[in-house]
Amino acid sequence: MAAVLPEAARRRTFAIISHPDAGKTTLTEKFLLYSGAIQEAGAVQSRKSARSTTSDWSEIEQKRGISVSSAVARFEHDGTVLNLLDTPGHNDFSEDTYRVLSGVDAAVMVIDAARGVEPQTEKLYAVCRARGTPVITFVNKMDRPSPEPLEILDNIEEKLGLVGQPVTWPIKPGGDFQGVVDRRSGHAFRFVSSGRAGASRAQEDEGGSEDVPEEVAEELELLDAIGADVDVETFLAALSTPVFFGSALSNFGVRMLLDAIKGLAPAPYPREDVDGDPRPLDAPFSGLVFKVQANLDPRHRDRLAFVRVCSGRFERGAPLTCARTGKRIQAKYAHAVFGRERETVDEAFPGDVIGLVNATDLRAGDTLHDESAPVTFPPIPTFTPEFFATAHPIDRSRVKQFRRGVAQLDEEGVVQVLRHPDIGDQAPLWAAVGQLQFEVATWRMEHEFNAPVRLEGTRFDTARATDEDGVAALAGMRDVEVWRRENGTPLALFRSRYVAERVQRDHPDIPLSTLMLG
Ligand code: G4P
């Protein structure tokens, strides 16, 4: 086990959080080009281009041109192994998007300079905040018209309550982006607008100069005077964020960002178990299943469980135990997964992500551990659902298949299945944080379980997690009903967000939370 600690120390596991179109795909591609993990631009498919090239994936993906699968990219930068977990967004926003964040130690927040903090970024940051995941900010598209940098920092603080601490500062006299100054060295790096899109070098590799324009020098003095420097303690607590300015498309600022991930983002650290005890990194193997993906590809009809290694060394073929069921799992088929490509993995260390093939009994949130040293990690928190529909079997003679399918999808977390104590199993309510979840569930009910469903709208549009005291207090209120998940957890459903807010205002004692555990 000697190698575990040094291997863990040189890993950084992170996700990019952003709103669609801010530049996540472009930045990911530049990371991979820079590290040499890919050789040519275009290898990371954007949603738009996936449309034409997807021939072997599910019908849903083909129809909508989106990626249902969550890719994990792994590459090296300057001796550090970087694991980048993709957070599906926009139309493919789903519970998986949140779950992915439970597998990372840091996040890079990409903001479109002109648009500032947008709604999806806010939601994802809320998860980082709740989990204490530190965030590094990249203000992208500086080559385009943008507000003053101080306004951008104000926007971040106003929208997210996150204090921006600029590591670089843009040189943009009269709106003409000329580069950035690295505040640590005082060196200016020049931007060339034609850029080196697709090149395996970043513009700042050319080196900086001491030639800082006067008006920027004044701004820098001001920043120094107010002490806007990176504060590691508040950064690690997700209360402040180091900020970098650049242009992913022009490959400007990309290396500085990679350096920051290596230098600032935390390496894997001992994860706390359900009792709050940290599991040492060099303890025997443990891992967290943060996502289970049923492969919709008809040629590979299998289930892939994505496992983040939390402690010890993972060795292919070694028996593992699932903490929830106590069952043994033979991890014979472990893969590194990047997009649709799979590669067999023989060993992995804390911070790495492996895909276990055909691990049919596993669910998102499960803990896996070496037989010799059991551990259970806390459940993955998620947000309360925002979409609701009643599911009916179209063919009444296929009720058995319908129930089996619904139970399976619930177990996998494709949708949350809710039941009303008085209605029971006949017409379960499907609940989700993204519309895509319904599409995937409907597709699978028809093609996998041979039980096509009809979805019907409901009168609810807001849910809050509550407890048994809350259930008692809510009983009899208008426009509120309590439904329950398979495991009995109650969820209060409201006719509108307004009703939920009014109830909370009138009854501040009733626990009504947008974050759910388990
Ligand atoms: P996403 O994954 O966050 O949704 O964003 P993506 O990288 O697909 O980028 C969205 C659009 O923004 C793309 O243009 C992309 O080329 C552009 N973009 C990304 N970074 C920069 C930047 O630094 N500067 C400028 N000016 N544009 C940038 P598109 O025309 O929508 O798509 P495409 O046809 O170029 O793929």
Coordinates of C-alpha atoms and ligand atoms in Angstrom, one line a residue:
M1 CA 0.0 0.0 0.0
A2 CA 3.0 2.2 0.0
A3 CA 2.1 3.9 -3.2
V4 CA -1.4 5.0 -2.2
L5 CA -0.5 8.2 -0.4
P6 CA 1.8 9.7 -3.1
E7 CA -0.6 8.6 -5.8
A8 CA -3.5 10.2 -4.0
A9 CA -1.4 13.4 -3.5
R10 CA -0.8 13.8 -7.2
R11 CA -4.5 13.6 -8.1
R12 CA -7.1 16.3 -8.6
T13 CA -10.7 15.3 -9.2
F14 CA -13.0 18.1 -10.4
A15 CA -16.0 19.1 -12.4
I16 CA -16.8 22.1 -14.5
I17 CA -19.9 23.9 -13.4
S18 CA -21.4 26.3 -15.9
H19 CA -24.5 27.4 -17.7
P20 CA -25.0 26.1 -21.3
D21 CA -22.9 28.0 -23.9
A22 CA -20.5 29.5 -21.3
G23 CA -17.7 27.4 -22.9
K24 CA -17.5 24.2 -20.9
T25 CA -17.0 22.0 -24.0
T26 CA -14.5 24.3 -25.5
L27 CA -12.5 24.5 -22.3
T28 CA -12.6 20.7 -21.8
E29 CA -11.2 20.3 -25.2
K30 CA -8.4 22.8 -24.7
F31 CA -7.5 21.0 -21.4
L32 CA -7.3 17.7 -23.3
L33 CA -5.3 19.2 -26.2
Y34 CA -2.9 20.9 -23.9
S35 CA -2.2 17.7 -21.9
G36 CA -1.8 15.7 -25.1
A37 CA -4.8 13.4 -24.1
I38 CA -6.3 14.2 -27.5
Q39 CA -4.5 15.3 -30.7
E40 CA -7.1 17.1 -32.6
A41 CA -9.8 19.6 -32.0
G42 CA -13.3 18.2 -32.3
A43 CA -12.7 15.1 -30.4
V44 CA -14.8 16.4 -27.5
Q45 CA -18.2 16.5 -29.1
S46 CA -20.4 19.4 -28.3
R47 CA -24.1 18.7 -28.1
K48 CA -24.5 20.3 -31.5
S49 CA -22.0 18.2 -33.4
A50 CA -22.9 15.0 -31.6
R51 CA -26.1 15.0 -33.6
S52 CA -24.5 14.1 -36.8
T53 CA -22.0 11.6 -35.6
T54 CA -23.9 9.6 -33.1
S55 CA -24.8 6.4 -34.8
D56 CA -24.4 3.8 -32.0
W57 CA -26.1 5.3 -29.1
S58 CA -29.7 5.5 -27.9
E59 CA -32.6 6.9 -29.9
I60 CA -33.0 9.6 -27.4
E61 CA -29.5 10.8 -27.8
Q62 CA -29.8 10.7 -31.6
K63 CA -33.1 12.5 -31.6
R64 CA -32.1 15.2 -29.4
G65 CA -28.4 15.4 -30.1
I66 CA -27.4 15.3 -26.5
S67 CA -25.2 13.2 -24.5
V68 CA -27.0 11.1 -21.9
S69 CA -23.9 9.6 -20.7
S70 CA -21.7 11.4 -18.3
A71 CA -18.1 11.2 -19.4
V72 CA -15.0 11.1 -17.2
A73 CA -11.9 12.5 -18.7
R74 CA -8.5 11.7 -17.3
F75 CA -5.3 13.5 -18.3
E76 CA -2.0 14.6 -16.8
H77 CA -0.7 18.1 -16.3
D78 CA 2.8 18.7 -15.1
G79 CA 3.0 15.4 -13.2
T80 CA -0.5 15.7 -11.8
V81 CA -3.3 13.3 -12.7
L82 CA -6.5 15.3 -13.4
N83 CA -9.8 13.5 -13.4
L84 CA -12.5 15.7 -14.9
L85 CA -16.1 14.5 -14.3
D86 CA -18.6 15.9 -16.7
T87 CA -21.8 17.5 -15.3
P88 CA -24.5 17.0 -17.9
G89 CA -26.4 20.3 -18.4
H90 CA -29.1 22.1 -20.2
N91 CA -31.6 19.7 -21.7
D92 CA -29.8 16.8 -20.1
F93 CA -29.8 18.3 -16.7
S94 CA -30.9 15.7 -14.2
E95 CA -30.2 14.3 -10.8
D96 CA -27.0 12.9 -12.2
T97 CA -25.8 16.4 -12.6
Y98 CA -25.9 16.9 -8.9
R99 CA -24.7 13.4 -8.0
V100 CA -21.5 13.9 -10.1
L101 CA -20.6 16.7 -7.7
S102 CA -20.4 14.2 -4.8
G103 CA -17.6 12.5 -6.6
V104 CA -15.3 15.6 -6.9
D105 CA -13.0 17.5 -4.6
A106 CA -13.2 20.8 -6.5
A107 CA -15.1 22.6 -9.2
V108 CA -14.1 25.0 -12.0
M109 CA -16.9 27.5 -12.5
V110 CA -16.9 28.9 -16.1
I111 CA -18.8 32.1 -16.6
D112 CA -19.5 33.9 -19.8
A113 CA -17.9 37.3 -19.2
A114 CA -20.8 39.2 -20.8
R115 CA -23.6 37.2 -19.2
G116 CA -22.3 36.8 -15.7
V117 CA -23.6 34.2 -13.3
E118 CA -26.6 32.4 -15.0
P119 CA -29.3 30.1 -13.4
Q120 CA -27.7 26.7 -13.9
T121 CA -24.5 27.9 -12.5
E122 CA -26.3 29.1 -9.4
K123 CA -28.0 25.7 -8.9
L124 CA -24.7 23.9 -9.3
Y125 CA -22.8 26.3 -7.0
A126 CA -25.5 25.8 -4.4
V127 CA -24.5 22.1 -4.3
C128 CA -20.8 23.0 -4.0
R129 CA -21.6 25.3 -1.2
A130 CA -23.7 22.7 0.6
R131 CA -20.9 20.2 0.3
G132 CA -18.1 22.6 0.9
T133 CA -16.5 22.0 -2.5
P134 CA -14.0 24.7 -3.4
V135 CA -14.5 26.5 -6.6
I136 CA -12.0 28.1 -9.0
T137 CA -13.6 30.6 -11.4
F138 CA -12.7 31.1 -15.1
V139 CA -14.3 34.2 -16.7
N140 CA -14.5 33.1 -20.3
K141 CA -15.0 34.9 -23.6
M142 CA -12.9 38.0 -22.6
D143 CA -12.2 38.5 -26.3
R144 CA -15.8 39.7 -26.6
P145 CA -17.5 42.8 -25.1
S146 CA -17.8 42.5 -21.4
P147 CA -18.5 44.5 -18.3
E148 CA -15.6 46.0 -16.2
P149 CA -13.8 43.2 -14.3
L150 CA -14.9 44.7 -10.9
E151 CA -18.5 44.5 -12.1
I152 CA -18.0 40.8 -12.9
L153 CA -16.6 40.2 -9.4
D154 CA -19.6 42.1 -7.9
N155 CA -22.0 39.9 -9.9
I156 CA -20.4 36.7 -8.6
E157 CA -20.6 38.0 -5.0
E158 CA -24.2 39.2 -5.4
K159 CA -25.5 36.1 -7.1
L160 CA -23.6 33.5 -5.2
G161 CA -22.4 35.2 -2.0
L162 CA -18.9 34.1 -3.1
V163 CA -16.0 36.5 -2.8
G164 CA -13.9 36.7 -6.0
Q165 CA -10.2 36.9 -5.6
P166 CA -8.6 37.8 -8.9
V167 CA -5.4 35.9 -9.6
T168 CA -5.1 37.5 -13.0
W169 CA -6.5 40.8 -14.1
P170 CA -7.6 41.7 -17.7
I171 CA -5.9 44.4 -19.8
K172 CA -8.9 45.7 -21.8
P173 CA -8.5 49.4 -22.6
G174 CA -11.5 50.7 -24.5
G175 CA -13.0 47.2 -24.6
D176 CA -10.1 45.8 -26.6
F177 CA -8.8 42.7 -24.9
Q178 CA -5.0 42.7 -24.9
G179 CA -4.2 40.1 -22.3
V180 CA -4.0 39.7 -18.5
V181 CA -1.6 40.5 -15.7
D182 CA -0.7 37.7 -13.4
R183 CA -1.0 39.5 -10.0
R184 CA 1.4 37.1 -8.4
S185 CA 4.3 37.8 -10.6
G186 CA 3.2 41.2 -12.0
H187 CA 3.9 39.9 -15.5
A188 CA 1.7 40.8 -18.4
F189 CA 0.6 38.1 -20.9
R190 CA -0.4 39.3 -24.4
F191 CA -3.5 38.0 -26.1
V192 CA -3.5 37.4 -29.9
S193 CA -7.1 37.4 -31.2
S194 CA -6.4 34.9 -34.0
G195 CA -5.3 32.7 -31.1
R196 CA -4.1 29.2 -31.4
A197 CA -7.5 27.4 -31.4
G198 CA -6.8 23.7 -31.5
A199 CA -3.1 24.0 -30.7
S200 CA -1.5 22.0 -28.0
R201 CA 0.0 25.1 -26.5
A202 CA -1.7 27.9 -24.6
Q203 CA -1.0 31.5 -25.5
E204 CA 0.5 32.3 -22.2
D205 CA 3.2 29.7 -22.8
E206 CA 5.0 32.4 -24.8
G207 CA 5.9 34.0 -21.5
G208 CA 5.1 37.2 -19.8
S209 CA 6.7 40.6 -19.8
E210 CA 7.0 43.3 -17.2
D211 CA 5.4 45.8 -19.4
V212 CA 2.1 46.6 -17.6
P213 CA -0.1 49.5 -19.0
E214 CA -0.4 52.4 -16.7
E215 CA -4.2 52.3 -16.2
V216 CA -4.0 48.6 -15.3
A217 CA -1.2 49.3 -12.9
E218 CA -3.5 51.6 -11.0
E219 CA -6.2 49.0 -10.8
L220 CA -3.7 46.5 -9.6
E221 CA -2.5 48.9 -6.8
L222 CA -6.1 49.3 -5.8
L223 CA -6.6 45.5 -5.6
D224 CA -3.5 45.2 -3.6
A225 CA -4.7 47.9 -1.3
I226 CA -8.0 46.1 -0.6
G227 CA -6.2 42.8 -0.1
A228 CA -8.0 40.9 -2.8
D229 CA -5.6 38.0 -2.7
V230 CA -6.4 34.3 -2.7
D231 CA -7.2 33.2 0.8
V232 CA -6.7 29.5 1.0
E233 CA -8.9 29.0 4.1
T234 CA -12.0 30.6 2.7
F235 CA -11.4 29.1 -0.7
L236 CA -11.3 25.6 0.8
A237 CA -14.5 26.4 2.6
A238 CA -16.2 27.4 -0.7
L239 CA -16.6 31.0 0.6
S240 CA -14.1 32.7 -1.8
T241 CA -13.0 31.8 -5.2
P242 CA -9.7 32.5 -7.1
V243 CA -10.7 34.2 -10.4
F244 CA -8.9 33.9 -13.8
F245 CA -9.8 35.7 -17.0
G246 CA -9.3 34.3 -20.4
S247 CA -10.7 32.9 -23.6
A248 CA -11.1 29.2 -24.0
L249 CA -11.7 29.5 -27.7
S250 CA -8.4 31.3 -28.3
N251 CA -6.5 29.1 -25.8
F252 CA -5.8 32.0 -23.6
G253 CA -5.6 31.5 -19.8
V254 CA -6.0 27.7 -20.2
R255 CA -2.6 26.8 -18.8
M256 CA -2.9 29.2 -15.9
L257 CA -6.2 27.5 -15.0
L258 CA -4.6 24.0 -15.2
D259 CA -1.7 25.3 -13.0
A260 CA -4.3 26.6 -10.5
I261 CA -6.1 23.2 -10.4
K262 CA -2.8 21.6 -9.7
G263 CA -1.7 24.2 -7.2
L264 CA -4.9 25.2 -5.4
A265 CA -7.5 22.5 -5.7
P266 CA -7.2 20.0 -2.9
A267 CA -5.9 16.5 -3.5
P268 CA -8.2 13.7 -2.3
Y269 CA -8.7 13.9 1.4
P270 CA -10.1 11.4 4.0
R271 CA -13.8 11.3 3.3
E272 CA -16.1 11.2 6.4
D273 CA -18.3 8.2 6.9
V274 CA -21.9 8.1 8.2
D275 CA -20.6 8.5 11.7
G276 CA -18.4 11.5 10.8
D277 CA -15.2 9.6 11.1
P278 CA -12.7 10.3 8.3
R279 CA -11.7 7.2 6.3
P280 CA -7.9 7.5 6.0
L281 CA -6.7 7.5 2.4
D282 CA -4.4 4.6 3.0
A283 CA -7.1 2.5 4.6
P284 CA -8.2 -0.6 2.5
F285 CA -10.2 0.2 -0.6
S286 CA -13.4 2.1 -0.3
G287 CA -15.4 3.9 -3.0
L288 CA -18.6 5.8 -3.6
V289 CA -21.0 4.9 -6.4
F290 CA -22.1 8.4 -7.6
K291 CA -23.9 7.3 -10.7
V292 CA -25.4 4.2 -12.3
Q293 CA -26.0 4.3 -16.0
A294 CA -28.1 1.8 -17.8
N295 CA -26.5 1.6 -21.2
L296 CA -29.1 2.4 -23.8
D297 CA -26.9 1.2 -26.6
P298 CA -28.6 -2.0 -27.8
R299 CA -25.2 -3.5 -28.6
H300 CA -23.9 -3.1 -25.1
R301 CA -27.0 -3.6 -22.9
D302 CA -25.2 -3.4 -19.6
R303 CA -25.2 -1.3 -16.5
L304 CA -22.2 0.8 -15.6
A305 CA -21.7 1.9 -12.1
F306 CA -19.3 4.9 -11.8
V307 CA -17.3 4.6 -8.6
R308 CA -15.1 7.3 -7.1
V309 CA -12.2 5.7 -5.2
C310 CA -12.1 7.2 -1.7
S311 CA -9.4 5.2 0.0
G312 CA -6.9 2.5 -0.8
R313 CA -5.8 0.9 -4.0
F314 CA -8.4 -0.6 -6.3
E315 CA -7.3 -3.7 -8.0
R316 CA -9.2 -5.3 -10.8
G317 CA -10.7 -8.7 -9.8
A318 CA -10.4 -8.1 -6.0
P319 CA -13.7 -8.9 -4.2
L320 CA -15.6 -5.9 -2.9
T321 CA -18.6 -5.6 -0.6
C322 CA -21.6 -3.3 -1.1
A323 CA -22.2 -1.7 2.3
R324 CA -26.0 -1.5 1.8
T325 CA -26.7 -5.1 0.8
G326 CA -23.6 -6.8 2.3
K327 CA -23.2 -8.6 -1.1
R328 CA -19.9 -9.3 -2.7
I329 CA -19.1 -7.9 -6.0
Q330 CA -16.4 -9.3 -8.2
A331 CA -15.0 -6.3 -10.0
K332 CA -13.7 -8.3 -12.9
Y333 CA -14.7 -5.8 -15.5
A334 CA -13.5 -2.4 -14.4
H335 CA -13.1 0.3 -16.9
A336 CA -11.9 3.8 -17.3
V337 CA -14.6 5.6 -19.1
F338 CA -14.2 8.5 -21.3
G339 CA -17.3 9.4 -23.4
R340 CA -18.1 6.2 -25.2
E341 CA -14.6 4.8 -25.1
R342 CA -13.8 2.3 -22.4
E343 CA -10.4 1.0 -21.4
T344 CA -9.8 -1.7 -18.9
V345 CA -8.4 -0.6 -15.6
D346 CA -6.1 -2.7 -13.5
E347 CA -5.6 -0.4 -10.6
A348 CA -6.8 2.9 -9.4
F349 CA -6.1 5.3 -6.5
P350 CA -8.1 7.8 -4.4
G351 CA -9.5 10.4 -6.7
D352 CA -9.8 8.1 -9.7
V353 CA -13.1 7.1 -11.2
I354 CA -13.8 3.6 -12.4
G355 CA -16.7 2.2 -14.2
L356 CA -17.9 -1.2 -13.0
V357 CA -19.7 -3.1 -15.8
N358 CA -22.8 -5.2 -15.0
A359 CA -22.8 -4.3 -11.4
T360 CA -26.6 -4.8 -11.4
D361 CA -27.2 -4.5 -7.7
L362 CA -25.5 -1.2 -7.3
R363 CA -27.3 2.2 -6.8
A364 CA -26.1 5.7 -6.8
G365 CA -25.0 6.5 -3.3
D366 CA -23.8 3.0 -2.5
T367 CA -20.5 2.5 -0.7
L368 CA -18.2 -0.3 -1.8
H369 CA -15.4 -1.5 0.5
D370 CA -12.7 -4.1 0.9
E371 CA -14.0 -7.0 2.9
S372 CA -11.5 -6.4 5.6
A373 CA -12.5 -2.9 6.5
P374 CA -16.2 -2.0 6.2
V375 CA -17.3 1.6 5.9
T376 CA -20.5 3.4 4.8
F377 CA -20.4 7.0 3.4
P378 CA -23.3 9.3 3.9
P379 CA -26.1 9.4 1.3
I380 CA -25.7 11.8 -1.7
P381 CA -27.7 14.9 -1.1
T382 CA -29.8 16.0 -4.0
F383 CA -32.3 18.8 -4.7
T384 CA -36.1 18.3 -4.5
P385 CA -37.7 17.5 -7.8
E386 CA -39.2 20.2 -10.0
F387 CA -41.0 18.1 -12.5
F388 CA -43.9 15.8 -11.8
A389 CA -46.1 13.4 -13.8
T390 CA -48.4 10.5 -13.1
A391 CA -47.4 7.4 -14.9
H392 CA -50.1 5.0 -16.3
P393 CA -49.5 1.8 -18.1
I394 CA -50.9 2.1 -21.6
D395 CA -51.6 -1.7 -21.8
R396 CA -53.5 -2.7 -18.6
S397 CA -52.6 -6.3 -19.2
R398 CA -48.9 -5.4 -18.6
V399 CA -49.3 -4.1 -15.1
K400 CA -46.7 -6.6 -13.8
Q401 CA -44.1 -5.4 -16.2
F402 CA -45.1 -1.9 -15.5
R403 CA -44.5 -2.3 -11.8
R404 CA -41.2 -4.1 -12.3
G405 CA -40.0 -1.4 -14.6
V406 CA -41.0 1.5 -12.3
A407 CA -39.3 -0.2 -9.4
Q408 CA -36.1 -0.7 -11.3
L409 CA -36.0 2.9 -12.6
D410 CA -36.7 4.2 -9.0
E411 CA -33.9 2.0 -7.7
E412 CA -31.5 3.3 -10.3
G413 CA -32.5 6.9 -9.6
V414 CA -33.6 7.5 -13.2
V415 CA -36.8 9.1 -11.7
Q416 CA -38.0 9.4 -8.2
V417 CA -41.1 7.3 -7.7
L418 CA -43.6 8.8 -5.2
R419 CA -46.7 7.1 -3.7
H420 CA -49.7 8.6 -2.0
P421 CA -50.7 6.5 1.1
D422 CA -54.4 6.4 -0.2
I423 CA -53.6 5.7 -3.9
G424 CA -50.8 3.2 -3.6
D425 CA -49.3 1.5 -6.6
Q426 CA -51.9 2.1 -9.3
A427 CA -50.7 5.5 -10.5
P428 CA -47.3 6.4 -9.0
L429 CA -46.0 9.9 -9.4
W430 CA -42.8 10.3 -11.2
A431 CA -40.7 13.2 -10.0
A432 CA -37.4 14.6 -11.4
V433 CA -35.1 17.6 -11.4
G434 CA -34.9 17.6 -15.2
Q435 CA -37.3 16.9 -18.0
L436 CA -34.8 14.5 -19.6
Q437 CA -35.3 12.0 -16.8
F438 CA -38.9 11.5 -17.9
E439 CA -37.8 10.9 -21.5
V440 CA -35.2 8.4 -20.5
A441 CA -37.7 6.6 -18.1
T442 CA -40.5 6.5 -20.7
W443 CA -38.1 5.2 -23.3
R444 CA -36.8 2.4 -21.1
M445 CA -40.3 1.5 -19.9
E446 CA -41.2 0.8 -23.5
H447 CA -38.0 -0.7 -24.9
E448 CA -36.6 -2.5 -21.9
F449 CA -39.6 -3.5 -19.8
N450 CA -42.1 -3.8 -22.7
A451 CA -44.6 -1.7 -20.7
P452 CA -45.2 1.6 -22.5
V453 CA -46.5 4.4 -20.3
R454 CA -48.6 7.5 -20.6
L455 CA -47.6 10.4 -18.5
E456 CA -50.2 12.8 -17.2
G457 CA -49.6 16.2 -15.8
T458 CA -50.3 16.8 -12.1
R459 CA -51.4 19.8 -10.1
F460 CA -48.0 20.0 -8.3
D461 CA -45.0 22.0 -9.3
T462 CA -43.0 22.3 -6.1
A463 CA -41.6 19.8 -3.6
R464 CA -39.9 20.2 -0.2
A465 CA -38.3 17.6 1.9
T466 CA -39.8 17.3 5.4
D467 CA -39.9 15.0 8.4
E468 CA -42.7 13.2 10.3
D469 CA -43.4 16.2 12.5
G470 CA -43.8 18.2 9.3
V471 CA -46.1 15.5 7.8
A472 CA -48.4 15.9 10.9
A473 CA -48.3 19.7 10.7
L474 CA -49.1 19.8 7.0
A475 CA -52.1 17.4 7.3
G476 CA -55.3 19.0 6.1
M477 CA -53.7 22.1 4.6
R478 CA -55.0 23.2 1.3
D479 CA -52.9 22.8 -1.9
V480 CA -50.4 20.5 0.0
E481 CA -50.1 16.7 -0.1
V482 CA -47.5 14.5 1.4
W483 CA -46.2 11.7 -0.8
R484 CA -43.6 9.1 0.0
R485 CA -40.6 7.6 -1.7
E486 CA -40.0 3.9 -1.8
N487 CA -37.9 4.1 1.4
G488 CA -40.7 5.9 3.2
T489 CA -39.1 9.4 3.1
P490 CA -41.9 12.0 3.0
L491 CA -42.0 14.7 0.4
A492 CA -44.4 17.6 0.7
L493 CA -45.9 18.6 -2.7
F494 CA -47.3 22.0 -3.3
R495 CA -49.4 23.5 -6.0
S496 CA -46.9 26.2 -6.6
R497 CA -43.7 27.7 -5.2
Y498 CA -45.9 30.5 -3.9
V499 CA -47.9 28.1 -1.7
A500 CA -44.7 26.5 -0.4
E501 CA -43.3 29.9 0.5
R502 CA -46.5 31.0 2.2
V503 CA -46.7 27.8 4.3
Q504 CA -43.1 28.2 5.3
R505 CA -43.7 31.9 6.2
D506 CA -46.8 31.0 8.3
H507 CA -45.2 28.0 9.9
P508 CA -41.5 28.6 10.3
D509 CA -41.3 25.5 12.5
I510 CA -42.2 23.0 9.8
P511 CA -39.0 21.7 8.2
L512 CA -39.3 22.3 4.4
S513 CA -36.0 22.0 2.6
T514 CA -34.9 22.0 -1.0
L515 CA -32.0 19.6 -0.2
M516 CA -32.8 16.0 0.3
L517 CA -30.6 13.3 1.8
G518 CA -30.9 9.9 0.3
Ligands
G4P1 P1 -20.9 24.8 -23.4 O1 -20.2 23.5 -23.5 O2 -20.7 25.4 -22.1 O3 -22.4 24.8 -23.8 O4 -20.3 25.8 -24.4 P2 -19.4 25.6 -25.7 O5 -18.0 25.2 -25.3 O6 -20.1 24.7 -26.7 O7 -19.3 27.0 -26.3 C1 -20.5 27.8 -26.7 C2 -20.1 28.7 -27.8 O8 -19.2 29.7 -27.3 C3 -19.5 28.1 -28.9 O9 -19.8 28.8 -30.1 C4 -18.0 28.4 -28.7 O10 -17.2 28.4 -29.8 C5 -18.1 29.7 -28.0 N1 -16.9 30.1 -27.2 C6 -16.4 29.3 -26.2 N2 -15.3 29.9 -25.6 C7 -15.2 31.1 -26.3 C8 -14.3 32.3 -26.1 O11 -13.4 32.3 -25.3 N3 -14.6 33.3 -26.9 C9 -15.6 33.4 -27.8 N4 -15.7 34.4 -28.6 N5 -16.4 32.3 -28.0 C10 -16.3 31.2 -27.2 P3 -21.0 28.4 -31.1 O12 -20.9 29.2 -32.3 O13 -22.3 28.4 -30.3 O14 -20.7 26.9 -31.4 P4 -19.7 26.2 -32.4 O15 -20.4 26.2 -33.6 O16 -18.5 27.1 -32.4 O17 -19.4 24.9 -31.7

